[in-house]
Amino acid sequence: MENKTISHTLRLLSQLMELHEENPFKIKSLASAAYKIDKLPFRIAEKSLGEMETIDGIGKSTAAKVWELLQTGTTKDLLALLEVTPPGVVDILQIKGLGPKKVIAIWKDLGVENVGELFYACNENRLVEAKGFGLKTQEEIKKAIEFKMASSGRFLYAQAEELAENLFAKLKTLLKTELISFTHEYRRRCEIIDGLDMLVGISTPTVAGAELEEALGAKITEKTDNELKLHLTEAGINLTIRFCNAETFAYELAVQT
């Protein structure tokens, strides 16, 4: 295990401890050790437990946690805290500019428990209702969410909505059919979208792949007899189009939704 991974895990542990208002001294000590491990000129994983304990700024308590992490891939303390923390709140902790104190206010005061809800709270100007937040901070958080989602190839539903509806109109015209619908995450209005999926009720595409690429500003990444996968270059989102017979469209749509 690399130093950066160990450091990231210990930092997450310190953040969760602060989120649940545990001993401030232990939190500070663990966060400091996480920083120092990330800067070490050697791999701490190659050291024995005894050797770890002698490293400046680590100490016996943190060394024991590092040792446990190396032996099991996690720590009991981390698992216990993750058990009582909504997964979406852990995701919020990873957003630039949001430390545990601000996340406590978002979670406890506003009842926001995931990134999607946080984005909508920013759009509705509800974040400014929480202690320590102003309009400028709210806007910075909104931009940080948008950047984080886009850079990871994921999108919030609100981000994908306009793109998806424009895409729908273009494909309806290009493919000359009314039997077309979104499926999977977008159709279910999931808060976070990993890609767009569409079902089209024609057994064979009526336009060539090159024509689709040009019209949609996309590149075909995979092609089979009944499925086409594209990457929308400018938008940065993946699109999967599945084709079926018109007679089975309703059934296929029900199955894929």
PDB file of C-alpha atoms in Angstrom:
ATOM      1  CA  MET A   1       0.000   0.000   0.000  1.00  0.00           C
ATOM      2  CA  GLU A   2       1.375   3.395  -0.992  1.00  0.00           C
ATOM      3  CA  ASN A   3       1.933   6.264   1.452  1.00  0.00           C
ATOM      4  CA  LYS A   4      -0.708   8.391  -0.284  1.00  0.00           C
ATOM      5  CA  THR A   5      -3.373   5.717   0.205  1.00  0.00           C
ATOM      6  CA  ILE A   6      -2.459   5.301   3.876  1.00  0.00           C
ATOM      7  CA  SER A   7      -2.453   9.082   4.350  1.00  0.00           C
ATOM      8  CA  HIS A   8      -5.843   9.444   2.652  1.00  0.00           C
ATOM      9  CA  THR A   9      -7.355   6.727   4.862  1.00  0.00           C
ATOM     10  CA  LEU A  10      -6.036   8.263   8.080  1.00  0.00           C
ATOM     11  CA  ARG A  11      -7.242  11.696   6.981  1.00  0.00           C
ATOM     12  CA  LEU A  12     -10.720  10.297   6.315  1.00  0.00           C
ATOM     13  CA  LEU A  13     -10.669   8.690   9.771  1.00  0.00           C
ATOM     14  CA  SER A  14      -9.723  12.016  11.395  1.00  0.00           C
ATOM     15  CA  GLN A  15     -12.496  13.803   9.458  1.00  0.00           C
ATOM     16  CA  LEU A  16     -15.109  11.261  10.525  1.00  0.00           C
ATOM     17  CA  MET A  17     -13.927  11.525  14.132  1.00  0.00           C
ATOM     18  CA  GLU A  18     -14.376  15.308  13.932  1.00  0.00           C
ATOM     19  CA  LEU A  19     -17.750  14.863  12.254  1.00  0.00           C
ATOM     20  CA  HIS A  20     -18.876  12.803  15.243  1.00  0.00           C
ATOM     21  CA  GLU A  21     -17.220  15.212  17.700  1.00  0.00           C
ATOM     22  CA  GLU A  22     -14.709  12.830  19.207  1.00  0.00           C
ATOM     23  CA  ASN A  23     -11.559  13.750  21.195  1.00  0.00           C
ATOM     24  CA  PRO A  24     -10.045  16.903  19.564  1.00  0.00           C
ATOM     25  CA  PHE A  25      -6.492  16.002  20.604  1.00  0.00           C
ATOM     26  CA  LYS A  26      -6.701  12.572  18.937  1.00  0.00           C
ATOM     27  CA  ILE A  27      -8.217  14.129  15.807  1.00  0.00           C
ATOM     28  CA  LYS A  28      -5.415  16.691  15.508  1.00  0.00           C
ATOM     29  CA  SER A  29      -2.729  14.060  16.148  1.00  0.00           C
ATOM     30  CA  LEU A  30      -4.135  11.713  13.506  1.00  0.00           C
ATOM     31  CA  ALA A  31      -4.541  14.472  10.898  1.00  0.00           C
ATOM     32  CA  SER A  32      -0.950  15.594  11.510  1.00  0.00           C
ATOM     33  CA  ALA A  33       0.345  12.026  11.136  1.00  0.00           C
ATOM     34  CA  ALA A  34      -1.619  11.608   7.890  1.00  0.00           C
ATOM     35  CA  TYR A  35       0.095  14.686   6.471  1.00  0.00           C
ATOM     36  CA  LYS A  36       3.563  13.510   7.543  1.00  0.00           C
ATOM     37  CA  ILE A  37       3.090  10.012   6.086  1.00  0.00           C
ATOM     38  CA  ASP A  38       2.179  11.543   2.726  1.00  0.00           C
ATOM     39  CA  LYS A  39       5.501  13.446   2.748  1.00  0.00           C
ATOM     40  CA  LEU A  40       7.766  10.585   3.857  1.00  0.00           C
ATOM     41  CA  PRO A  41      10.714   9.886   1.486  1.00  0.00           C
ATOM     42  CA  PHE A  42      10.239   6.117   1.922  1.00  0.00           C
ATOM     43  CA  ARG A  43       7.349   3.614   1.893  1.00  0.00           C
ATOM     44  CA  ILE A  44       6.070   3.207   5.424  1.00  0.00           C
ATOM     45  CA  ALA A  45       4.540  -0.140   4.423  1.00  0.00           C
ATOM     46  CA  GLU A  46       8.058  -1.588   4.273  1.00  0.00           C
ATOM     47  CA  LYS A  47       8.668  -0.834   7.963  1.00  0.00           C
ATOM     48  CA  SER A  48       7.924  -3.054  10.948  1.00  0.00           C
ATOM     49  CA  LEU A  49       5.472  -1.943  13.628  1.00  0.00           C
ATOM     50  CA  GLY A  50       8.370  -1.132  15.932  1.00  0.00           C
ATOM     51  CA  GLU A  51      10.057   0.970  13.253  1.00  0.00           C
ATOM     52  CA  MET A  52       6.823   2.855  12.542  1.00  0.00           C
ATOM     53  CA  GLU A  53       6.519   3.806  16.200  1.00  0.00           C
ATOM     54  CA  THR A  54       9.904   5.591  16.081  1.00  0.00           C
ATOM     55  CA  ILE A  55       9.059   7.756  13.048  1.00  0.00           C
ATOM     56  CA  ASP A  56       8.811  11.410  14.056  1.00  0.00           C
ATOM     57  CA  GLY A  57       5.196  12.530  14.313  1.00  0.00           C
ATOM     58  CA  ILE A  58       3.683   9.029  14.118  1.00  0.00           C
ATOM     59  CA  GLY A  59       3.724   7.528  17.600  1.00  0.00           C
ATOM     60  CA  LYS A  60       2.426   4.213  18.933  1.00  0.00           C
ATOM     61  CA  SER A  61      -1.297   4.886  18.516  1.00  0.00           C
ATOM     62  CA  THR A  62      -1.105   5.929  14.856  1.00  0.00           C
ATOM     63  CA  ALA A  63       1.507   3.264  14.085  1.00  0.00           C
ATOM     64  CA  ALA A  64      -0.941   0.641  15.381  1.00  0.00           C
ATOM     65  CA  LYS A  65      -3.645   1.983  13.059  1.00  0.00           C
ATOM     66  CA  VAL A  66      -1.263   1.962  10.078  1.00  0.00           C
ATOM     67  CA  TRP A  67      -0.225  -1.600  10.907  1.00  0.00           C
ATOM     68  CA  GLU A  68      -3.868  -2.702  11.145  1.00  0.00           C
ATOM     69  CA  LEU A  69      -4.598  -0.988   7.829  1.00  0.00           C
ATOM     70  CA  LEU A  70      -1.705  -2.786   6.136  1.00  0.00           C
ATOM     71  CA  GLN A  71      -2.741  -6.168   7.538  1.00  0.00           C
ATOM     72  CA  THR A  72      -6.501  -5.959   6.924  1.00  0.00           C
ATOM     73  CA  GLY A  73      -7.038  -3.196   4.362  1.00  0.00           C
ATOM     74  CA  THR A  74      -8.992  -1.077   6.856  1.00  0.00           C
ATOM     75  CA  THR A  75      -9.296  -0.310  10.578  1.00  0.00           C
ATOM     76  CA  LYS A  76     -11.996  -1.144  13.116  1.00  0.00           C
ATOM     77  CA  ASP A  77     -12.305   2.527  14.060  1.00  0.00           C
ATOM     78  CA  LEU A  78     -12.907   3.538  10.448  1.00  0.00           C
ATOM     79  CA  LEU A  79     -15.487   0.787   9.890  1.00  0.00           C
ATOM     80  CA  ALA A  80     -17.335   1.769  13.069  1.00  0.00           C
ATOM     81  CA  LEU A  81     -17.571   5.411  11.996  1.00  0.00           C
ATOM     82  CA  LEU A  82     -18.596   4.554   8.431  1.00  0.00           C
ATOM     83  CA  GLU A  83     -21.352   2.392   9.901  1.00  0.00           C
ATOM     84  CA  VAL A  84     -22.973   5.428  11.554  1.00  0.00           C
ATOM     85  CA  THR A  85     -22.331   7.919   8.735  1.00  0.00           C
ATOM     86  CA  PRO A  86     -24.550   8.087   5.628  1.00  0.00           C
ATOM     87  CA  PRO A  87     -22.429   7.264   2.525  1.00  0.00           C
ATOM     88  CA  GLY A  88     -23.547  10.511   0.910  1.00  0.00           C
ATOM     89  CA  VAL A  89     -22.190  12.511   3.849  1.00  0.00           C
ATOM     90  CA  VAL A  90     -18.806  10.839   3.338  1.00  0.00           C
ATOM     91  CA  ASP A  91     -18.983  11.970  -0.316  1.00  0.00           C
ATOM     92  CA  ILE A  92     -19.729  15.540   0.810  1.00  0.00           C
ATOM     93  CA  LEU A  93     -16.547  15.469   2.909  1.00  0.00           C
ATOM     94  CA  GLN A  94     -14.542  15.037  -0.309  1.00  0.00           C
ATOM     95  CA  ILE A  95     -15.795  18.298  -1.840  1.00  0.00           C
ATOM     96  CA  LYS A  96     -13.181  21.036  -1.957  1.00  0.00           C
ATOM     97  CA  GLY A  97     -13.716  23.717   0.660  1.00  0.00           C
ATOM     98  CA  LEU A  98     -15.881  21.600   2.964  1.00  0.00           C
ATOM     99  CA  GLY A  99     -14.294  20.518   6.219  1.00  0.00           C
ATOM    100  CA  PRO A 100     -16.018  18.494   8.951  1.00  0.00           C
ATOM    101  CA  LYS A 101     -17.385  21.582  10.764  1.00  0.00           C
ATOM    102  CA  LYS A 102     -19.222  22.802   7.662  1.00  0.00           C
ATOM    103  CA  VAL A 103     -20.391  19.277   6.838  1.00  0.00           C
ATOM    104  CA  ILE A 104     -21.860  18.977  10.345  1.00  0.00           C
ATOM    105  CA  ALA A 105     -23.945  22.096   9.669  1.00  0.00           C
ATOM    106  CA  ILE A 106     -25.039  20.780   6.244  1.00  0.00           C
ATOM    107  CA  TRP A 107     -25.944  17.377   7.633  1.00  0.00           C
ATOM    108  CA  LYS A 108     -27.397  18.205  11.040  1.00  0.00           C
ATOM    109  CA  ASP A 109     -28.913  21.652  10.457  1.00  0.00           C
ATOM    110  CA  LEU A 110     -30.202  21.256   6.888  1.00  0.00           C
ATOM    111  CA  GLY A 111     -30.754  17.494   6.833  1.00  0.00           C
ATOM    112  CA  VAL A 112     -28.720  17.164   3.611  1.00  0.00           C
ATOM    113  CA  GLU A 113     -27.215  13.688   3.300  1.00  0.00           C
ATOM    114  CA  ASN A 114     -25.722  13.438  -0.207  1.00  0.00           C
ATOM    115  CA  VAL A 115     -24.071  15.499  -2.938  1.00  0.00           C
ATOM    116  CA  GLY A 116     -27.208  15.671  -5.065  1.00  0.00           C
ATOM    117  CA  GLU A 117     -29.248  17.133  -2.195  1.00  0.00           C
ATOM    118  CA  LEU A 118     -26.428  19.587  -1.488  1.00  0.00           C
ATOM    119  CA  PHE A 119     -26.432  20.773  -5.105  1.00  0.00           C
ATOM    120  CA  TYR A 120     -30.184  21.352  -5.001  1.00  0.00           C
ATOM    121  CA  ALA A 121     -29.820  23.183  -1.667  1.00  0.00           C
ATOM    122  CA  CYS A 122     -27.321  25.530  -3.353  1.00  0.00           C
ATOM    123  CA  ASN A 123     -29.685  26.086  -6.292  1.00  0.00           C
ATOM    124  CA  GLU A 124     -32.527  26.902  -3.896  1.00  0.00           C
ATOM    125  CA  ASN A 125     -30.359  29.237  -1.748  1.00  0.00           C
ATOM    126  CA  ARG A 126     -30.953  27.035   1.287  1.00  0.00           C
ATOM    127  CA  LEU A 127     -27.287  26.631   2.150  1.00  0.00           C
ATOM    128  CA  VAL A 128     -27.112  30.210   3.415  1.00  0.00           C
ATOM    129  CA  GLU A 129     -29.566  29.201   6.151  1.00  0.00           C
ATOM    130  CA  ALA A 130     -26.855  27.113   7.829  1.00  0.00           C
ATOM    131  CA  LYS A 131     -24.407  28.717  10.250  1.00  0.00           C
ATOM    132  CA  GLY A 132     -21.144  29.828   8.644  1.00  0.00           C
ATOM    133  CA  PHE A 133     -22.401  29.961   5.044  1.00  0.00           C
ATOM    134  CA  GLY A 134     -22.915  32.988   2.817  1.00  0.00           C
ATOM    135  CA  LEU A 135     -23.850  33.483  -0.813  1.00  0.00           C
ATOM    136  CA  LYS A 136     -20.209  33.465  -1.931  1.00  0.00           C
ATOM    137  CA  THR A 137     -19.465  30.209  -0.103  1.00  0.00           C
ATOM    138  CA  GLN A 138     -22.642  28.663  -1.498  1.00  0.00           C
ATOM    139  CA  GLU A 139     -21.619  29.544  -5.067  1.00  0.00           C
ATOM    140  CA  GLU A 140     -18.090  28.187  -4.539  1.00  0.00           C
ATOM    141  CA  ILE A 141     -19.487  24.894  -3.234  1.00  0.00           C
ATOM    142  CA  LYS A 142     -21.864  24.636  -6.186  1.00  0.00           C
ATOM    143  CA  LYS A 143     -18.966  25.118  -8.625  1.00  0.00           C
ATOM    144  CA  ALA A 144     -16.834  22.598  -6.710  1.00  0.00           C
ATOM    145  CA  ILE A 145     -19.626  20.008  -6.995  1.00  0.00           C
ATOM    146  CA  GLU A 146     -19.996  20.614 -10.729  1.00  0.00           C
ATOM    147  CA  PHE A 147     -16.238  20.296 -11.268  1.00  0.00           C
ATOM    148  CA  LYS A 148     -15.953  17.144  -9.145  1.00  0.00           C
ATOM    149  CA  MET A 149     -18.796  15.423 -10.971  1.00  0.00           C
ATOM    150  CA  ALA A 150     -17.573  16.388 -14.457  1.00  0.00           C
ATOM    151  CA  SER A 151     -13.957  15.403 -13.777  1.00  0.00           C
ATOM    152  CA  SER A 152     -15.033  11.955 -12.613  1.00  0.00           C
ATOM    153  CA  GLY A 153     -17.323  11.384 -15.616  1.00  0.00           C
ATOM    154  CA  ARG A 154     -20.407  11.628 -13.405  1.00  0.00           C
ATOM    155  CA  PHE A 155     -23.176  14.208 -13.513  1.00  0.00           C
ATOM    156  CA  LEU A 156     -25.894  15.438 -11.237  1.00  0.00           C
ATOM    157  CA  TYR A 157     -29.370  14.964 -12.689  1.00  0.00           C
ATOM    158  CA  ALA A 158     -29.839  18.730 -12.815  1.00  0.00           C
ATOM    159  CA  GLN A 159     -26.627  19.066 -14.837  1.00  0.00           C
ATOM    160  CA  ALA A 160     -27.582  16.334 -17.301  1.00  0.00           C
ATOM    161  CA  GLU A 161     -31.205  17.379 -17.823  1.00  0.00           C
ATOM    162  CA  GLU A 162     -30.772  20.077 -20.489  1.00  0.00           C
ATOM    163  CA  LEU A 163     -28.158  18.013 -22.349  1.00  0.00           C
ATOM    164  CA  ALA A 164     -30.373  14.922 -22.267  1.00  0.00           C
ATOM    165  CA  GLU A 165     -33.460  16.694 -23.581  1.00  0.00           C
ATOM    166  CA  ASN A 166     -31.510  18.277 -26.465  1.00  0.00           C
ATOM    167  CA  LEU A 167     -30.026  14.873 -27.247  1.00  0.00           C
ATOM    168  CA  PHE A 168     -33.474  13.291 -27.228  1.00  0.00           C
ATOM    169  CA  ALA A 169     -34.789  15.844 -29.754  1.00  0.00           C
ATOM    170  CA  LYS A 170     -31.800  15.356 -32.078  1.00  0.00           C
ATOM    171  CA  LEU A 171     -32.020  11.563 -32.060  1.00  0.00           C
ATOM    172  CA  LYS A 172     -35.772  11.604 -32.596  1.00  0.00           C
ATOM    173  CA  THR A 173     -35.212  13.619 -35.770  1.00  0.00           C
ATOM    174  CA  LEU A 174     -32.164  11.689 -36.954  1.00  0.00           C
ATOM    175  CA  LEU A 175     -33.642   8.234 -36.409  1.00  0.00           C
ATOM    176  CA  LYS A 176     -37.115   9.225 -37.624  1.00  0.00           C
ATOM    177  CA  THR A 177     -39.070   7.397 -34.944  1.00  0.00           C
ATOM    178  CA  GLU A 178     -41.377   8.151 -32.022  1.00  0.00           C
ATOM    179  CA  LEU A 179     -40.295   4.938 -30.306  1.00  0.00           C
ATOM    180  CA  ILE A 180     -37.429   6.395 -28.332  1.00  0.00           C
ATOM    181  CA  SER A 181     -36.979   6.764 -24.586  1.00  0.00           C
ATOM    182  CA  PHE A 182     -34.375   7.177 -21.886  1.00  0.00           C
ATOM    183  CA  THR A 183     -33.814   4.181 -19.621  1.00  0.00           C
ATOM    184  CA  HIS A 184     -31.895   3.337 -16.433  1.00  0.00           C
ATOM    185  CA  GLU A 185     -30.538   6.167 -14.224  1.00  0.00           C
ATOM    186  CA  TYR A 186     -31.849   9.156 -16.156  1.00  0.00           C
ATOM    187  CA  ARG A 187     -35.360   7.714 -16.557  1.00  0.00           C
ATOM    188  CA  ARG A 188     -35.400   6.947 -12.802  1.00  0.00           C
ATOM    189  CA  ARG A 189     -34.291  10.537 -12.111  1.00  0.00           C
ATOM    190  CA  CYS A 190     -31.344   9.352 -10.029  1.00  0.00           C
ATOM    191  CA  GLU A 191     -29.520  12.232  -8.331  1.00  0.00           C
ATOM    192  CA  ILE A 192     -26.182  11.145  -9.796  1.00  0.00           C
ATOM    193  CA  ILE A 193     -25.917  10.002 -13.424  1.00  0.00           C
ATOM    194  CA  ASP A 194     -22.974   7.878 -14.587  1.00  0.00           C
ATOM    195  CA  GLY A 195     -24.077   7.950 -18.232  1.00  0.00           C
ATOM    196  CA  LEU A 196     -27.133   8.252 -20.453  1.00  0.00           C
ATOM    197  CA  ASP A 197     -28.973   5.189 -21.779  1.00  0.00           C
ATOM    198  CA  MET A 198     -31.604   5.191 -24.511  1.00  0.00           C
ATOM    199  CA  LEU A 199     -33.844   2.592 -26.129  1.00  0.00           C
ATOM    200  CA  VAL A 200     -34.936   2.989 -29.752  1.00  0.00           C
ATOM    201  CA  GLY A 201     -37.696   0.921 -31.348  1.00  0.00           C
ATOM    202  CA  ILE A 202     -35.993   0.181 -34.657  1.00  0.00           C
ATOM    203  CA  SER A 203     -34.075  -3.010 -35.291  1.00  0.00           C
ATOM    204  CA  THR A 204     -31.449  -1.359 -37.505  1.00  0.00           C
ATOM    205  CA  PRO A 205     -30.190   2.249 -37.275  1.00  0.00           C
ATOM    206  CA  THR A 206     -31.394   4.363 -40.177  1.00  0.00           C
ATOM    207  CA  VAL A 207     -28.312   6.587 -40.146  1.00  0.00           C
ATOM    208  CA  ALA A 208     -24.635   5.731 -40.424  1.00  0.00           C
ATOM    209  CA  GLY A 209     -22.376   5.848 -37.383  1.00  0.00           C
ATOM    210  CA  ALA A 210     -20.340   8.703 -38.852  1.00  0.00           C
ATOM    211  CA  GLU A 211     -23.502  10.766 -39.279  1.00  0.00           C
ATOM    212  CA  LEU A 212     -24.453  10.189 -35.647  1.00  0.00           C
ATOM    213  CA  GLU A 213     -20.946  11.147 -34.492  1.00  0.00           C
ATOM    214  CA  GLU A 214     -21.082  14.427 -36.395  1.00  0.00           C
ATOM    215  CA  ALA A 215     -24.617  15.332 -35.358  1.00  0.00           C
ATOM    216  CA  LEU A 216     -24.066  14.586 -31.673  1.00  0.00           C
ATOM    217  CA  GLY A 217     -20.458  15.743 -31.374  1.00  0.00           C
ATOM    218  CA  ALA A 218     -19.504  12.252 -30.264  1.00  0.00           C
ATOM    219  CA  LYS A 219     -17.142   9.355 -30.878  1.00  0.00           C
ATOM    220  CA  ILE A 220     -18.313   5.751 -31.158  1.00  0.00           C
ATOM    221  CA  THR A 221     -16.456   3.640 -28.603  1.00  0.00           C
ATOM    222  CA  GLU A 222     -18.191   0.303 -29.154  1.00  0.00           C
ATOM    223  CA  LYS A 223     -20.638  -1.110 -31.677  1.00  0.00           C
ATOM    224  CA  THR A 224     -22.656  -4.341 -31.892  1.00  0.00           C
ATOM    225  CA  ASP A 225     -25.722  -5.388 -33.900  1.00  0.00           C
ATOM    226  CA  ASN A 226     -28.180  -3.934 -31.380  1.00  0.00           C
ATOM    227  CA  GLU A 227     -26.125  -1.513 -29.295  1.00  0.00           C
ATOM    228  CA  LEU A 228     -24.091   1.602 -29.891  1.00  0.00           C
ATOM    229  CA  LYS A 229     -21.847   3.218 -27.281  1.00  0.00           C
ATOM    230  CA  LEU A 230     -20.668   6.785 -27.774  1.00  0.00           C
ATOM    231  CA  HIS A 231     -18.741   9.376 -25.814  1.00  0.00           C
ATOM    232  CA  LEU A 232     -20.110  12.903 -26.142  1.00  0.00           C
ATOM    233  CA  THR A 233     -16.807  14.737 -26.403  1.00  0.00           C
ATOM    234  CA  GLU A 234     -17.830  18.265 -25.476  1.00  0.00           C
ATOM    235  CA  ALA A 235     -20.212  17.283 -22.689  1.00  0.00           C
ATOM    236  CA  GLY A 236     -17.893  14.582 -21.362  1.00  0.00           C
ATOM    237  CA  ILE A 237     -20.676  12.042 -20.825  1.00  0.00           C
ATOM    238  CA  ASN A 238     -21.155   8.514 -22.197  1.00  0.00           C
ATOM    239  CA  LEU A 239     -24.252   7.534 -24.171  1.00  0.00           C
ATOM    240  CA  THR A 240     -25.500   4.000 -24.833  1.00  0.00           C
ATOM    241  CA  ILE A 241     -28.199   3.475 -27.464  1.00  0.00           C
ATOM    242  CA  ARG A 242     -29.929   0.083 -27.579  1.00  0.00           C
ATOM    243  CA  PHE A 243     -32.060  -0.924 -30.565  1.00  0.00           C
ATOM    244  CA  CYS A 244     -35.002  -3.331 -30.600  1.00  0.00           C
ATOM    245  CA  ASN A 245     -37.964  -4.255 -32.801  1.00  0.00           C
ATOM    246  CA  ALA A 246     -40.904  -1.864 -32.708  1.00  0.00           C
ATOM    247  CA  GLU A 247     -43.149  -4.737 -31.555  1.00  0.00           C
ATOM    248  CA  THR A 248     -41.052  -5.364 -28.436  1.00  0.00           C
ATOM    249  CA  PHE A 249     -40.310  -1.719 -27.576  1.00  0.00           C
ATOM    250  CA  ALA A 250     -42.816  -1.451 -24.710  1.00  0.00           C
ATOM    251  CA  TYR A 251     -41.605  -4.715 -23.159  1.00  0.00           C
ATOM    252  CA  GLU A 252     -37.926  -3.804 -23.496  1.00  0.00           C
ATOM    253  CA  LEU A 253     -38.561  -0.377 -22.015  1.00  0.00           C
ATOM    254  CA  ALA A 254     -40.252  -1.915 -18.977  1.00  0.00           C
ATOM    255  CA  VAL A 255     -37.348  -4.334 -18.489  1.00  0.00           C
ATOM    256  CA  GLN A 256     -34.603  -1.692 -18.847  1.00  0.00           C
ATOM    257  CA  THR A 257     -36.184   0.999 -16.682  1.00  0.00           C
TER     258      THR A 257
END
